[in-house]
Amino acid sequence: MCKGLAALPQSCLERAKEIKIKLGILLQKPDSAVDLVIPYNEKPEKPAKTQKPSMDEALQWRDSLDKLLQNNYGLAIFKSFLKSEFSEENLEFWIACEDYKKIKSTAKMAEKAKQIYEEFIQTEAPKEVNIDHFTKDITVKNLVEPSLSSFDVAQKRIHALMEKDSLPRFVRSEFYQELIK
């Protein structure tokens, strides 16, 4: 468990930061009564209409986040799982980076880079991803002159985090267990 501020493991700090952000959102005063309505899906979001993977393919996801992310069904079910845990920002950032790399126009690239930075990287961003200061500094420097590789370091860090943390939780989840029955 988390003891003493100086000896806090990184995972405790990460969890405390997540809780702080979520509490901050909940404590914000709504502008209107409409903001008080919290949407609730009775049924979890179903994966996009793609072909269900074979048992062998689904079993490979246990050991390979890349194979999971390359499969449309796998990506959709993984995203549904992360949404159920209120932790989809890492995957959304990874997807935004993949989309960013497909941009050809430098004007659109600069616009998308700014959007990704404001949504995921900057301090107190709405969907701030958990990257270290070194990675954040490199990313900010890369954004002075945006290129297709501007977010590579941050994307690799987030990929590693999902591989180490999110994927094992997904594999133990009902979402995945139901799929491989």
PDB file of C-alpha atoms in Angstrom:
ATOM      1  CA  MET A   1       0.000   0.000   0.000  1.00  0.00           C
ATOM      2  CA  CYS A   2       1.036   3.643  -0.369  1.00  0.00           C
ATOM      3  CA  LYS A   3       3.063   4.808   2.676  1.00  0.00           C
ATOM      4  CA  GLY A   4       5.086   7.962   3.249  1.00  0.00           C
ATOM      5  CA  LEU A   5       5.232  10.597   0.520  1.00  0.00           C
ATOM      6  CA  ALA A   6       8.954  10.158  -0.228  1.00  0.00           C
ATOM      7  CA  ALA A   7       8.651   6.392  -0.700  1.00  0.00           C
ATOM      8  CA  LEU A   8       5.545   6.402  -2.921  1.00  0.00           C
ATOM      9  CA  PRO A   9       5.875   3.945  -5.778  1.00  0.00           C
ATOM     10  CA  GLN A  10       5.204   5.382  -9.220  1.00  0.00           C
ATOM     11  CA  SER A  11       1.968   3.368  -9.552  1.00  0.00           C
ATOM     12  CA  CYS A  12       0.549   4.958  -6.379  1.00  0.00           C
ATOM     13  CA  LEU A  13       1.423   8.403  -7.691  1.00  0.00           C
ATOM     14  CA  GLU A  14      -0.178   7.596 -11.037  1.00  0.00           C
ATOM     15  CA  ARG A  15      -3.355   6.340  -9.355  1.00  0.00           C
ATOM     16  CA  ALA A  16      -3.495   9.381  -7.056  1.00  0.00           C
ATOM     17  CA  LYS A  17      -3.162  11.647 -10.089  1.00  0.00           C
ATOM     18  CA  GLU A  18      -6.010   9.803 -11.867  1.00  0.00           C
ATOM     19  CA  ILE A  19      -8.239  10.132  -8.809  1.00  0.00           C
ATOM     20  CA  LYS A  20      -7.411  13.835  -8.487  1.00  0.00           C
ATOM     21  CA  ILE A  21      -8.329  14.483 -12.122  1.00  0.00           C
ATOM     22  CA  LYS A  22     -11.582  12.520 -11.865  1.00  0.00           C
ATOM     23  CA  LEU A  23     -12.564  14.252  -8.620  1.00  0.00           C
ATOM     24  CA  GLY A  24     -11.763  17.617 -10.155  1.00  0.00           C
ATOM     25  CA  ILE A  25     -14.108  16.874 -13.026  1.00  0.00           C
ATOM     26  CA  LEU A  26     -16.852  15.785 -10.648  1.00  0.00           C
ATOM     27  CA  LEU A  27     -16.439  18.873  -8.475  1.00  0.00           C
ATOM     28  CA  GLN A  28     -16.734  21.330 -11.353  1.00  0.00           C
ATOM     29  CA  LYS A  29     -19.899  23.414 -11.147  1.00  0.00           C
ATOM     30  CA  PRO A  30     -22.150  22.631 -14.122  1.00  0.00           C
ATOM     31  CA  ASP A  31     -23.098  25.521 -16.401  1.00  0.00           C
ATOM     32  CA  SER A  32     -26.625  24.236 -16.874  1.00  0.00           C
ATOM     33  CA  ALA A  33     -28.959  21.464 -15.857  1.00  0.00           C
ATOM     34  CA  VAL A  34     -28.012  19.616 -19.045  1.00  0.00           C
ATOM     35  CA  ASP A  35     -24.494  19.163 -17.645  1.00  0.00           C
ATOM     36  CA  LEU A  36     -25.975  17.293 -14.689  1.00  0.00           C
ATOM     37  CA  VAL A  37     -27.180  14.472 -16.933  1.00  0.00           C
ATOM     38  CA  ILE A  38     -24.609  11.697 -16.865  1.00  0.00           C
ATOM     39  CA  PRO A  39     -25.041   9.308 -19.780  1.00  0.00           C
ATOM     40  CA  TYR A  40     -25.116   5.675 -18.784  1.00  0.00           C
ATOM     41  CA  ASN A  41     -25.027   2.769 -21.156  1.00  0.00           C
ATOM     42  CA  GLU A  42     -26.817  -0.195 -19.691  1.00  0.00           C
ATOM     43  CA  LYS A  43     -24.990  -2.455 -22.105  1.00  0.00           C
ATOM     44  CA  PRO A  44     -21.257  -2.168 -22.684  1.00  0.00           C
ATOM     45  CA  GLU A  45     -20.335  -0.756 -26.059  1.00  0.00           C
ATOM     46  CA  LYS A  46     -20.136  -3.571 -28.586  1.00  0.00           C
ATOM     47  CA  PRO A  47     -17.138  -3.838 -30.858  1.00  0.00           C
ATOM     48  CA  ALA A  48     -17.542  -2.440 -34.370  1.00  0.00           C
ATOM     49  CA  LYS A  49     -19.107  -4.805 -36.856  1.00  0.00           C
ATOM     50  CA  THR A  50     -15.983  -6.664 -37.796  1.00  0.00           C
ATOM     51  CA  GLN A  51     -15.351 -10.337 -38.022  1.00  0.00           C
ATOM     52  CA  LYS A  52     -14.803 -12.053 -34.701  1.00  0.00           C
ATOM     53  CA  PRO A  53     -11.221 -13.319 -34.518  1.00  0.00           C
ATOM     54  CA  SER A  54     -10.320 -16.973 -34.529  1.00  0.00           C
ATOM     55  CA  MET A  55      -9.460 -18.548 -31.188  1.00  0.00           C
ATOM     56  CA  ASP A  56      -5.771 -18.714 -32.188  1.00  0.00           C
ATOM     57  CA  GLU A  57      -5.722 -15.047 -33.143  1.00  0.00           C
ATOM     58  CA  ALA A  58      -7.438 -13.958 -29.909  1.00  0.00           C
ATOM     59  CA  LEU A  59      -5.035 -16.091 -27.858  1.00  0.00           C
ATOM     60  CA  GLN A  60      -2.070 -14.295 -29.473  1.00  0.00           C
ATOM     61  CA  TRP A  61      -3.311 -11.015 -27.984  1.00  0.00           C
ATOM     62  CA  ARG A  62      -2.241 -12.208 -24.515  1.00  0.00           C
ATOM     63  CA  ASP A  63       1.377 -11.833 -25.559  1.00  0.00           C
ATOM     64  CA  SER A  64       1.221  -9.077 -28.163  1.00  0.00           C
ATOM     65  CA  LEU A  65      -0.373  -5.680 -27.765  1.00  0.00           C
ATOM     66  CA  ASP A  66       0.565  -4.945 -31.379  1.00  0.00           C
ATOM     67  CA  LYS A  67      -1.437  -7.910 -32.672  1.00  0.00           C
ATOM     68  CA  LEU A  68      -4.396  -6.769 -30.568  1.00  0.00           C
ATOM     69  CA  LEU A  69      -4.156  -3.182 -31.881  1.00  0.00           C
ATOM     70  CA  GLN A  70      -3.847  -4.341 -35.501  1.00  0.00           C
ATOM     71  CA  ASN A  71      -7.125  -6.261 -35.315  1.00  0.00           C
ATOM     72  CA  ASN A  72     -10.268  -4.088 -35.634  1.00  0.00           C
ATOM     73  CA  TYR A  73     -12.300  -6.371 -33.378  1.00  0.00           C
ATOM     74  CA  GLY A  74      -9.481  -6.548 -30.833  1.00  0.00           C
ATOM     75  CA  LEU A  75      -9.027  -2.780 -30.877  1.00  0.00           C
ATOM     76  CA  ALA A  76     -12.771  -2.231 -30.337  1.00  0.00           C
ATOM     77  CA  ILE A  77     -13.090  -4.710 -27.463  1.00  0.00           C
ATOM     78  CA  PHE A  78      -9.899  -3.384 -25.832  1.00  0.00           C
ATOM     79  CA  LYS A  79     -11.285   0.162 -26.081  1.00  0.00           C
ATOM     80  CA  SER A  80     -14.585  -0.978 -24.527  1.00  0.00           C
ATOM     81  CA  PHE A  81     -12.659  -2.585 -21.679  1.00  0.00           C
ATOM     82  CA  LEU A  82     -10.599   0.561 -21.062  1.00  0.00           C
ATOM     83  CA  LYS A  83     -13.759   2.706 -21.118  1.00  0.00           C
ATOM     84  CA  SER A  84     -15.290   0.428 -18.475  1.00  0.00           C
ATOM     85  CA  GLU A  85     -12.265   1.252 -16.290  1.00  0.00           C
ATOM     86  CA  PHE A  86     -12.295   4.972 -17.154  1.00  0.00           C
ATOM     87  CA  SER A  87      -8.779   4.619 -18.547  1.00  0.00           C
ATOM     88  CA  GLU A  88      -9.143   4.941 -22.309  1.00  0.00           C
ATOM     89  CA  GLU A  89      -6.950   8.059 -22.660  1.00  0.00           C
ATOM     90  CA  ASN A  90      -3.763   6.080 -23.389  1.00  0.00           C
ATOM     91  CA  LEU A  91      -5.384   4.150 -26.233  1.00  0.00           C
ATOM     92  CA  GLU A  92      -7.030   7.307 -27.583  1.00  0.00           C
ATOM     93  CA  PHE A  93      -3.633   9.038 -27.562  1.00  0.00           C
ATOM     94  CA  TRP A  94      -2.012   6.076 -29.337  1.00  0.00           C
ATOM     95  CA  ILE A  95      -4.760   6.115 -32.013  1.00  0.00           C
ATOM     96  CA  ALA A  96      -4.459   9.910 -32.402  1.00  0.00           C
ATOM     97  CA  CYS A  97      -0.710   9.472 -32.982  1.00  0.00           C
ATOM     98  CA  GLU A  98      -1.320   6.778 -35.598  1.00  0.00           C
ATOM     99  CA  ASP A  99      -3.796   9.074 -37.392  1.00  0.00           C
ATOM    100  CA  TYR A 100      -1.332  11.967 -37.115  1.00  0.00           C
ATOM    101  CA  LYS A 101       1.359   9.964 -38.921  1.00  0.00           C
ATOM    102  CA  LYS A 102      -0.945   9.666 -41.967  1.00  0.00           C
ATOM    103  CA  ILE A 103      -1.231  13.454 -42.463  1.00  0.00           C
ATOM    104  CA  LYS A 104       0.414  14.784 -45.633  1.00  0.00           C
ATOM    105  CA  SER A 105      -0.228  18.550 -45.359  1.00  0.00           C
ATOM    106  CA  THR A 106       2.118  20.521 -43.079  1.00  0.00           C
ATOM    107  CA  ALA A 107      -0.692  22.943 -42.196  1.00  0.00           C
ATOM    108  CA  LYS A 108      -2.978  20.079 -41.144  1.00  0.00           C
ATOM    109  CA  MET A 109      -0.077  18.453 -39.323  1.00  0.00           C
ATOM    110  CA  ALA A 110       0.537  21.591 -37.243  1.00  0.00           C
ATOM    111  CA  GLU A 111      -3.184  21.871 -36.467  1.00  0.00           C
ATOM    112  CA  LYS A 112      -3.466  18.198 -35.446  1.00  0.00           C
ATOM    113  CA  ALA A 113      -0.236  18.397 -33.404  1.00  0.00           C
ATOM    114  CA  LYS A 114      -1.668  21.315 -31.428  1.00  0.00           C
ATOM    115  CA  GLN A 115      -4.915  19.415 -30.874  1.00  0.00           C
ATOM    116  CA  ILE A 116      -3.100  16.273 -29.640  1.00  0.00           C
ATOM    117  CA  TYR A 117      -0.881  18.359 -27.365  1.00  0.00           C
ATOM    118  CA  GLU A 118      -3.831  20.210 -25.827  1.00  0.00           C
ATOM    119  CA  GLU A 119      -5.925  17.068 -25.401  1.00  0.00           C
ATOM    120  CA  PHE A 120      -3.298  14.626 -24.123  1.00  0.00           C
ATOM    121  CA  ILE A 121       0.119  16.139 -23.327  1.00  0.00           C
ATOM    122  CA  GLN A 122      -0.158  19.530 -21.674  1.00  0.00           C
ATOM    123  CA  THR A 123      -0.455  19.674 -17.888  1.00  0.00           C
ATOM    124  CA  GLU A 124      -4.104  19.357 -16.804  1.00  0.00           C
ATOM    125  CA  ALA A 125      -5.165  18.334 -20.332  1.00  0.00           C
ATOM    126  CA  PRO A 126      -8.686  16.825 -20.439  1.00  0.00           C
ATOM    127  CA  LYS A 127      -7.257  13.386 -21.272  1.00  0.00           C
ATOM    128  CA  GLU A 128      -3.725  13.854 -19.987  1.00  0.00           C
ATOM    129  CA  VAL A 129      -1.586  10.777 -20.482  1.00  0.00           C
ATOM    130  CA  ASN A 130       0.940   9.785 -17.865  1.00  0.00           C
ATOM    131  CA  ILE A 131       4.365  10.453 -19.338  1.00  0.00           C
ATOM    132  CA  ASP A 132       7.510  11.520 -17.518  1.00  0.00           C
ATOM    133  CA  HIS A 133       8.844  15.084 -17.721  1.00  0.00           C
ATOM    134  CA  PHE A 134      11.744  14.045 -19.946  1.00  0.00           C
ATOM    135  CA  THR A 135       9.346  12.571 -22.543  1.00  0.00           C
ATOM    136  CA  LYS A 136       7.033  15.568 -22.259  1.00  0.00           C
ATOM    137  CA  ASP A 137       9.973  17.959 -22.800  1.00  0.00           C
ATOM    138  CA  ILE A 138      11.160  16.049 -25.882  1.00  0.00           C
ATOM    139  CA  THR A 139       7.624  16.081 -27.295  1.00  0.00           C
ATOM    140  CA  VAL A 140       7.220  19.822 -26.697  1.00  0.00           C
ATOM    141  CA  LYS A 141      10.572  20.481 -28.414  1.00  0.00           C
ATOM    142  CA  ASN A 142       9.492  18.301 -31.349  1.00  0.00           C
ATOM    143  CA  LEU A 143       6.337  20.381 -31.726  1.00  0.00           C
ATOM    144  CA  VAL A 144       8.270  23.592 -32.453  1.00  0.00           C
ATOM    145  CA  GLU A 145       8.498  22.265 -36.004  1.00  0.00           C
ATOM    146  CA  PRO A 146       5.941  19.436 -36.259  1.00  0.00           C
ATOM    147  CA  SER A 147       6.943  16.365 -38.231  1.00  0.00           C
ATOM    148  CA  LEU A 148       5.502  12.876 -38.614  1.00  0.00           C
ATOM    149  CA  SER A 149       7.761  11.736 -35.757  1.00  0.00           C
ATOM    150  CA  SER A 150       6.872  14.538 -33.296  1.00  0.00           C
ATOM    151  CA  PHE A 151       4.979  12.219 -30.952  1.00  0.00           C
ATOM    152  CA  ASP A 152       7.069   9.054 -31.454  1.00  0.00           C
ATOM    153  CA  VAL A 153       8.811   9.091 -28.063  1.00  0.00           C
ATOM    154  CA  ALA A 154       5.591   9.763 -26.144  1.00  0.00           C
ATOM    155  CA  GLN A 155       3.686   7.194 -28.208  1.00  0.00           C
ATOM    156  CA  LYS A 156       6.330   4.548 -27.471  1.00  0.00           C
ATOM    157  CA  ARG A 157       6.138   5.313 -23.736  1.00  0.00           C
ATOM    158  CA  ILE A 158       2.348   5.011 -23.766  1.00  0.00           C
ATOM    159  CA  HIS A 159       2.545   1.799 -25.803  1.00  0.00           C
ATOM    160  CA  ALA A 160       4.943   0.351 -23.210  1.00  0.00           C
ATOM    161  CA  LEU A 161       2.606   1.439 -20.400  1.00  0.00           C
ATOM    162  CA  MET A 162      -0.399  -0.211 -22.071  1.00  0.00           C
ATOM    163  CA  GLU A 163       1.639  -3.349 -22.691  1.00  0.00           C
ATOM    164  CA  LYS A 164       2.806  -3.547 -19.076  1.00  0.00           C
ATOM    165  CA  ASP A 165      -0.390  -2.418 -17.347  1.00  0.00           C
ATOM    166  CA  SER A 166      -3.555  -2.335 -19.498  1.00  0.00           C
ATOM    167  CA  LEU A 167      -2.993  -5.511 -21.524  1.00  0.00           C
ATOM    168  CA  PRO A 168      -2.573  -7.830 -18.503  1.00  0.00           C
ATOM    169  CA  ARG A 169      -5.736  -6.371 -16.915  1.00  0.00           C
ATOM    170  CA  PHE A 170      -7.597  -6.813 -20.212  1.00  0.00           C
ATOM    171  CA  VAL A 171      -6.485 -10.447 -20.510  1.00  0.00           C
ATOM    172  CA  ARG A 172      -7.866 -11.119 -16.999  1.00  0.00           C
ATOM    173  CA  SER A 173     -11.126  -9.269 -17.742  1.00  0.00           C
ATOM    174  CA  GLU A 174     -14.520 -10.716 -18.620  1.00  0.00           C
ATOM    175  CA  PHE A 175     -14.281  -8.933 -21.989  1.00  0.00           C
ATOM    176  CA  TYR A 176     -11.387 -11.170 -23.034  1.00  0.00           C
ATOM    177  CA  GLN A 177     -12.355 -14.287 -21.069  1.00  0.00           C
ATOM    178  CA  GLU A 178     -15.767 -14.383 -22.791  1.00  0.00           C
ATOM    179  CA  LEU A 179     -14.094 -14.067 -26.169  1.00  0.00           C
ATOM    180  CA  ILE A 180     -11.810 -17.073 -25.700  1.00  0.00           C
ATOM    181  CA  LYS A 181     -14.440 -19.424 -24.258  1.00  0.00           C
TER     182      LYS A 181
END
